PDB file of C-alpha atoms in Angstrom:
ATOM      1  CA  UNK Z 669      26.709  -1.505 -18.623  1.00 76.00           C
ATOM      2  CA  UNK Z 670      29.429   0.391 -16.792  1.00 83.00           C
ATOM      3  CA  UNK Z 671      29.862   4.129 -16.920  1.00 90.00           C
ATOM      4  CA  UNK Z 672      32.979   6.138 -16.110  1.00 92.00           C
ATOM      5  CA  UNK Z 673      31.179   9.200 -14.793  1.00 94.00           C
ATOM      6  CA  UNK Z 674      27.775  10.808 -14.314  1.00 95.00           C
ATOM      7  CA  UNK Z 675      28.064  12.822 -17.541  1.00 95.00           C
ATOM      8  CA  UNK Z 676      28.421   9.637 -19.571  1.00 96.00           C
ATOM      9  CA  UNK Z 677      25.540   8.028 -17.674  1.00 97.00           C
ATOM     10  CA  UNK Z 678      23.349  11.104 -18.087  1.00 97.00           C
ATOM     11  CA  UNK Z 679      23.892  11.291 -21.845  1.00 96.00           C
ATOM     12  CA  UNK Z 680      22.684   7.682 -22.151  1.00 96.00           C
ATOM     13  CA  UNK Z 681      19.761   8.236 -19.778  1.00 97.00           C
ATOM     14  CA  UNK Z 682      18.531  11.319 -21.668  1.00 96.00           C
ATOM     15  CA  UNK Z 683      17.817   9.176 -24.729  1.00 96.00           C
ATOM     16  CA  UNK Z 684      16.163   6.309 -22.812  1.00 96.00           C
ATOM     17  CA  UNK Z 685      13.044   4.823 -24.371  1.00 96.00           C
ATOM     18  CA  UNK Z 686      12.854   1.618 -22.319  1.00 96.00           C
ATOM     19  CA  UNK Z 687       9.335   2.209 -20.947  1.00 95.00           C
ATOM     20  CA  UNK Z 688       6.154   3.973 -22.039  1.00 95.00           C
ATOM     21  CA  UNK Z 689       6.857   7.059 -19.891  1.00 96.00           C
ATOM     22  CA  UNK Z 690       9.240   8.281 -22.603  1.00 95.00           C
ATOM     23  CA  UNK Z 691       6.300   8.976 -24.916  1.00 95.00           C
ATOM     24  CA  UNK Z 692       4.691  11.565 -22.611  1.00 95.00           C
ATOM     25  CA  UNK Z 693       7.717  13.285 -21.090  1.00 96.00           C
ATOM     26  CA  UNK Z 694       8.962  16.768 -21.856  1.00 96.00           C
ATOM     27  CA  UNK Z 695      12.363  16.160 -20.236  1.00 97.00           C
ATOM     28  CA  UNK Z 696      14.229  13.297 -18.617  1.00 97.00           C
ATOM     29  CA  UNK Z 697      14.854  14.351 -15.016  1.00 98.00           C
ATOM     30  CA  UNK Z 698      18.235  12.761 -14.370  1.00 98.00           C
ATOM     31  CA  UNK Z 699      19.272  14.370 -11.071  1.00 97.00           C
ATOM     32  CA  UNK Z 700      21.216  17.328  -9.718  1.00 97.00           C
ATOM     33  CA  UNK Z 701      23.784  18.170  -7.110  1.00 97.00           C
ATOM     34  CA  UNK Z 702      27.291  17.391  -6.020  1.00 97.00           C
ATOM     35  CA  UNK Z 703      28.544  14.345  -7.901  1.00 95.00           C
ATOM     36  CA  UNK Z 704      30.727  13.411  -4.912  1.00 96.00           C
ATOM     37  CA  UNK Z 705      28.014  13.884  -2.297  1.00 97.00           C
ATOM     38  CA  UNK Z 706      27.918  11.629   0.736  1.00 98.00           C
ATOM     39  CA  UNK Z 707      24.149  12.122   0.957  1.00 98.00           C
ATOM     40  CA  UNK Z 708      21.775  11.097  -1.823  1.00 98.00           C
ATOM     41  CA  UNK Z 709      18.081  12.039  -1.698  1.00 98.00           C
ATOM     42  CA  UNK Z 710      15.733   9.891  -3.791  1.00 98.00           C
ATOM     43  CA  UNK Z 711      12.125  10.722  -4.644  1.00 98.00           C
ATOM     44  CA  UNK Z 712       9.655   8.657  -6.637  1.00 97.00           C
ATOM     45  CA  UNK Z 713       9.548  10.559  -9.922  1.00 96.00           C
ATOM     46  CA  UNK Z 714       9.207  13.964 -11.532  1.00 96.00           C
ATOM     47  CA  UNK Z 715       6.031  16.007 -11.360  1.00 94.00           C
ATOM     48  CA  UNK Z 716       4.844  18.605 -13.856  1.00 94.00           C
ATOM     49  CA  UNK Z 717       7.325  21.352 -12.884  1.00 94.00           C
ATOM     50  CA  UNK Z 718      10.205  18.880 -12.825  1.00 96.00           C
ATOM     51  CA  UNK Z 719       9.232  17.522 -16.246  1.00 96.00           C
ATOM     52  CA  UNK Z 720       9.134  21.045 -17.687  1.00 96.00           C
ATOM     53  CA  UNK Z 721      12.459  22.141 -16.155  1.00 96.00           C
ATOM     54  CA  UNK Z 722      14.345  18.831 -16.257  1.00 96.00           C
ATOM     55  CA  UNK Z 723      15.359  19.073 -12.598  1.00 96.00           C
ATOM     56  CA  UNK Z 724      14.032  17.188  -9.538  1.00 97.00           C
ATOM     57  CA  UNK Z 725      12.071  18.931  -6.805  1.00 97.00           C
ATOM     58  CA  UNK Z 726      11.662  22.412  -8.310  1.00 95.00           C
ATOM     59  CA  UNK Z 727       8.000  23.100  -7.553  1.00 92.00           C
ATOM     60  CA  UNK Z 728       6.364  23.879  -4.207  1.00 95.00           C
ATOM     61  CA  UNK Z 729       7.458  20.520  -2.804  1.00 95.00           C
ATOM     62  CA  UNK Z 730      11.026  21.312  -3.847  1.00 96.00           C
ATOM     63  CA  UNK Z 731      10.871  24.682  -2.140  1.00 97.00           C
ATOM     64  CA  UNK Z 732       9.773  22.956   1.054  1.00 98.00           C
ATOM     65  CA  UNK Z 733      12.575  20.402   0.694  1.00 98.00           C
ATOM     66  CA  UNK Z 734      15.079  23.252   0.268  1.00 98.00           C
ATOM     67  CA  UNK Z 735      13.850  24.812   3.544  1.00 97.00           C
ATOM     68  CA  UNK Z 736      14.365  21.555   5.428  1.00 98.00           C
ATOM     69  CA  UNK Z 737      17.809  21.143   3.859  1.00 98.00           C
ATOM     70  CA  UNK Z 738      18.776  24.688   4.802  1.00 98.00           C
ATOM     71  CA  UNK Z 739      17.813  24.093   8.444  1.00 97.00           C
ATOM     72  CA  UNK Z 740      20.429  21.343   8.701  1.00 98.00           C
ATOM     73  CA  UNK Z 741      23.143  22.946   6.579  1.00 97.00           C
ATOM     74  CA  UNK Z 742      22.562  21.062   3.349  1.00 98.00           C
ATOM     75  CA  UNK Z 743      22.210  22.532  -0.131  1.00 97.00           C
ATOM     76  CA  UNK Z 744      21.278  20.832  -3.400  1.00 95.00           C
ATOM     77  CA  UNK Z 745      23.997  22.730  -5.273  1.00 93.00           C
ATOM     78  CA  UNK Z 746      26.807  22.126  -2.763  1.00 96.00           C
ATOM     79  CA  UNK Z 747      26.742  18.987  -0.659  1.00 97.00           C
ATOM     80  CA  UNK Z 748      23.970  16.578  -1.675  1.00 98.00           C
ATOM     81  CA  UNK Z 749      22.659  14.891  -4.799  1.00 98.00           C
ATOM     82  CA  UNK Z 750      18.952  14.500  -5.622  1.00 98.00           C
ATOM     83  CA  UNK Z 751      17.485  11.908  -7.981  1.00 98.00           C
ATOM     84  CA  UNK Z 752      14.310   9.850  -8.449  1.00 98.00           C
ATOM     85  CA  UNK Z 753      13.330   6.217  -8.871  1.00 98.00           C
ATOM     86  CA  UNK Z 754      11.879   6.984 -12.328  1.00 98.00           C
ATOM     87  CA  UNK Z 755      13.368   9.680 -14.528  1.00 98.00           C
ATOM     88  CA  UNK Z 756      10.235  10.573 -16.531  1.00 98.00           C
ATOM     89  CA  UNK Z 757       6.960  12.011 -15.281  1.00 96.00           C
ATOM     90  CA  UNK Z 758       4.098   9.537 -14.955  1.00 95.00           C
ATOM     91  CA  UNK Z 759       0.930  10.982 -16.575  1.00 94.00           C
ATOM     92  CA  UNK Z 760      -1.182  13.108 -14.197  1.00 90.00           C
ATOM     93  CA  UNK Z 761       1.535  12.595 -11.550  1.00 89.00           C
ATOM     94  CA  UNK Z 762       0.257   9.076 -10.832  1.00 94.00           C
ATOM     95  CA  UNK Z 763       2.463   6.684  -8.887  1.00 94.00           C
ATOM     96  CA  UNK Z 764       5.066   5.059 -11.125  1.00 96.00           C
ATOM     97  CA  UNK Z 765       3.995   1.512 -11.950  1.00 96.00           C
ATOM     98  CA  UNK Z 766       6.176  -1.300 -10.645  1.00 95.00           C
ATOM     99  CA  UNK Z 767       7.206  -2.232 -14.218  1.00 96.00           C
ATOM    100  CA  UNK Z 768       8.333   1.380 -14.829  1.00 97.00           C
ATOM    101  CA  UNK Z 769      10.266   1.367 -11.552  1.00 97.00           C
ATOM    102  CA  UNK Z 770      11.953  -1.925 -12.434  1.00 96.00           C
ATOM    103  CA  UNK Z 771      13.090  -0.651 -15.819  1.00 96.00           C
ATOM    104  CA  UNK Z 772      14.264   2.724 -14.534  1.00 97.00           C
ATOM    105  CA  UNK Z 773      15.927   1.607 -11.285  1.00 97.00           C
ATOM    106  CA  UNK Z 774      19.025   0.630 -13.254  1.00 96.00           C
ATOM    107  CA  UNK Z 775      19.732   4.330 -13.899  1.00 97.00           C
ATOM    108  CA  UNK Z 776      19.514   5.051 -10.162  1.00 98.00           C
ATOM    109  CA  UNK Z 777      21.725   2.065  -9.334  1.00 97.00           C
ATOM    110  CA  UNK Z 778      24.345   3.354 -11.766  1.00 97.00           C
ATOM    111  CA  UNK Z 779      24.082   6.842 -10.258  1.00 98.00           C
ATOM    112  CA  UNK Z 780      24.538   5.358  -6.781  1.00 98.00           C
ATOM    113  CA  UNK Z 781      27.613   3.358  -7.862  1.00 96.00           C
ATOM    114  CA  UNK Z 782      29.207   6.514  -9.282  1.00 97.00           C
ATOM    115  CA  UNK Z 783      28.271   8.879  -6.447  1.00 97.00           C
ATOM    116  CA  UNK Z 784      29.059   6.379  -3.656  1.00 97.00           C
ATOM    117  CA  UNK Z 785      26.833   7.970  -0.982  1.00 98.00           C
ATOM    118  CA  UNK Z 786      27.139   7.044   2.682  1.00 98.00           C
ATOM    119  CA  UNK Z 787      23.487   7.926   3.369  1.00 98.00           C
ATOM    120  CA  UNK Z 788      20.430   7.634   1.122  1.00 98.00           C
ATOM    121  CA  UNK Z 789      17.313   9.512   2.198  1.00 98.00           C
ATOM    122  CA  UNK Z 790      14.148   8.126   0.634  1.00 98.00           C
ATOM    123  CA  UNK Z 791      11.568  10.863   0.131  1.00 98.00           C
ATOM    124  CA  UNK Z 792       8.178   9.189   0.382  1.00 98.00           C
ATOM    125  CA  UNK Z 793       6.592   5.762   0.429  1.00 97.00           C
ATOM    126  CA  UNK Z 794       7.449   4.657  -3.114  1.00 97.00           C
ATOM    127  CA  UNK Z 795      11.133   5.435  -2.793  1.00 98.00           C
ATOM    128  CA  UNK Z 796      11.359   3.855   0.669  1.00 98.00           C
ATOM    129  CA  UNK Z 797       9.493   0.720  -0.409  1.00 98.00           C
ATOM    130  CA  UNK Z 798      11.696   0.346  -3.478  1.00 98.00           C
ATOM    131  CA  UNK Z 799      15.030   0.990  -1.762  1.00 98.00           C
ATOM    132  CA  UNK Z 800      14.570  -0.019   1.897  1.00 98.00           C
ATOM    133  CA  UNK Z 801      11.804  -2.605   2.188  1.00 97.00           C
ATOM    134  CA  UNK Z 802       8.619  -3.292   0.248  1.00 96.00           C
ATOM    135  CA  UNK Z 803       6.595  -3.148   3.474  1.00 97.00           C
ATOM    136  CA  UNK Z 804       8.144   0.125   4.699  1.00 98.00           C
ATOM    137  CA  UNK Z 805       5.570   2.353   6.427  1.00 97.00           C
ATOM    138  CA  UNK Z 806       6.598   6.018   6.309  1.00 97.00           C
ATOM    139  CA  UNK Z 807       4.159   6.987   9.068  1.00 96.00           C
ATOM    140  CA  UNK Z 808       5.674   4.420  11.448  1.00 97.00           C
ATOM    141  CA  UNK Z 809       9.318   4.105  10.355  1.00 98.00           C
ATOM    142  CA  UNK Z 810      10.221   7.640   9.257  1.00 98.00           C
ATOM    143  CA  UNK Z 811      13.526   8.848  10.635  1.00 98.00           C
ATOM    144  CA  UNK Z 812      14.883   5.345  11.342  1.00 98.00           C
ATOM    145  CA  UNK Z 813      18.279   4.458   9.885  1.00 98.00           C
ATOM    146  CA  UNK Z 814      18.623   1.049   8.265  1.00 98.00           C
ATOM    147  CA  UNK Z 815      21.998  -0.244   7.103  1.00 97.00           C
ATOM    148  CA  UNK Z 816      22.143  -2.110   3.807  1.00 96.00           C
ATOM    149  CA  UNK Z 817      25.632  -2.992   2.654  1.00 95.00           C
ATOM    150  CA  UNK Z 818      27.823   0.056   3.252  1.00 95.00           C
ATOM    151  CA  UNK Z 819      24.952   2.553   3.007  1.00 98.00           C
ATOM    152  CA  UNK Z 820      22.616   3.899   5.669  1.00 98.00           C
ATOM    153  CA  UNK Z 821      19.048   4.406   4.455  1.00 98.00           C
ATOM    154  CA  UNK Z 822      16.394   6.594   6.018  1.00 98.00           C
ATOM    155  CA  UNK Z 823      12.806   7.075   4.871  1.00 98.00           C
ATOM    156  CA  UNK Z 824      10.875  10.272   5.494  1.00 98.00           C
ATOM    157  CA  UNK Z 825       7.783  12.021   4.231  1.00 98.00           C
ATOM    158  CA  UNK Z 826       7.684  13.216   0.652  1.00 97.00           C
ATOM    159  CA  UNK Z 827       7.563  17.024   0.597  1.00 97.00           C
ATOM    160  CA  UNK Z 828       4.411  16.952  -1.566  1.00 96.00           C
ATOM    161  CA  UNK Z 829       2.709  14.804   1.091  1.00 96.00           C
ATOM    162  CA  UNK Z 830       3.686  17.398   3.703  1.00 98.00           C
ATOM    163  CA  UNK Z 831       2.001  20.105   1.625  1.00 97.00           C
ATOM    164  CA  UNK Z 832      -1.175  17.990   1.581  1.00 97.00           C
ATOM    165  CA  UNK Z 833      -0.942  17.107   5.274  1.00 97.00           C
ATOM    166  CA  UNK Z 834       0.962  19.839   7.166  1.00 98.00           C
ATOM    167  CA  UNK Z 835       0.405  18.045  10.500  1.00 98.00           C
ATOM    168  CA  UNK Z 836       3.328  15.756   9.549  1.00 98.00           C
ATOM    169  CA  UNK Z 837       5.767  18.650   9.107  1.00 98.00           C
ATOM    170  CA  UNK Z 838       7.117  18.445  12.699  1.00 98.00           C
ATOM    171  CA  UNK Z 839       7.877  14.727  12.214  1.00 98.00           C
ATOM    172  CA  UNK Z 840       9.663  15.483   8.945  1.00 98.00           C
ATOM    173  CA  UNK Z 841      11.700  18.230  10.593  1.00 98.00           C
ATOM    174  CA  UNK Z 842      12.644  15.772  13.323  1.00 98.00           C
ATOM    175  CA  UNK Z 843      13.788  13.313  10.612  1.00 98.00           C
ATOM    176  CA  UNK Z 844      16.015  15.973   9.064  1.00 98.00           C
ATOM    177  CA  UNK Z 845      17.460  16.794  12.485  1.00 98.00           C
ATOM    178  CA  UNK Z 846      18.175  13.070  12.966  1.00 98.00           C
ATOM    179  CA  UNK Z 847      19.927  13.151   9.597  1.00 98.00           C
ATOM    180  CA  UNK Z 848      22.031  16.120  10.727  1.00 98.00           C
ATOM    181  CA  UNK Z 849      22.960  14.208  13.908  1.00 98.00           C
ATOM    182  CA  UNK Z 850      23.887  11.102  11.876  1.00 98.00           C
ATOM    183  CA  UNK Z 851      26.066  13.222   9.564  1.00 98.00           C
ATOM    184  CA  UNK Z 852      27.931  14.537  12.620  1.00 97.00           C
ATOM    185  CA  UNK Z 853      28.182  11.071  14.178  1.00 97.00           C
ATOM    186  CA  UNK Z 854      29.744   9.691  10.993  1.00 96.00           C
ATOM    187  CA  UNK Z 855      32.067  12.707  10.627  1.00 96.00           C
ATOM    188  CA  UNK Z 856      30.749  13.433   7.164  1.00 95.00           C
ATOM    189  CA  UNK Z 857      31.999  16.770   5.912  1.00 91.00           C
ATOM    190  CA  UNK Z 858      29.266  18.880   4.391  1.00 88.00           C
TER     191      UNK Z 858
END
């Protein structure tokens, strides 16, 4: 199905019942940010806070993400867009099952077609393995840019993983600095 804009897509997505996650959700977490952003951040799926508020990355992990964004001059309300692979919270914050990802990825693909980002940053293993390569290793390949079609992809640590293992924070900061450098190299206005 083709959509003319994100509002039209969102209204359809909010009533989605294509997989079992719809039965346990409080809110569909569609995505937020600048609809014309050149940089799209993609996580795996909403957690408890995101499910309650209907917005991605609003808990402690989101606060950490906002700090990293601020360091490189990015802001979720101004110059990026943030979405997830799955739009509904998996119970107990478990990893989204591959069948759930397959069903829900169509929403993300439609978002990507409408936003037309130049760079997609995959936050965490699940996002990177779904969008970059199924054998992507965040610990080894974080911060690397991989071109697929007209889009540059980069995988980095999920902010929640950084809260669990703070020793990876310097690597994540380095990834965000590499992103800032790539934005400058490509003359992307932010």
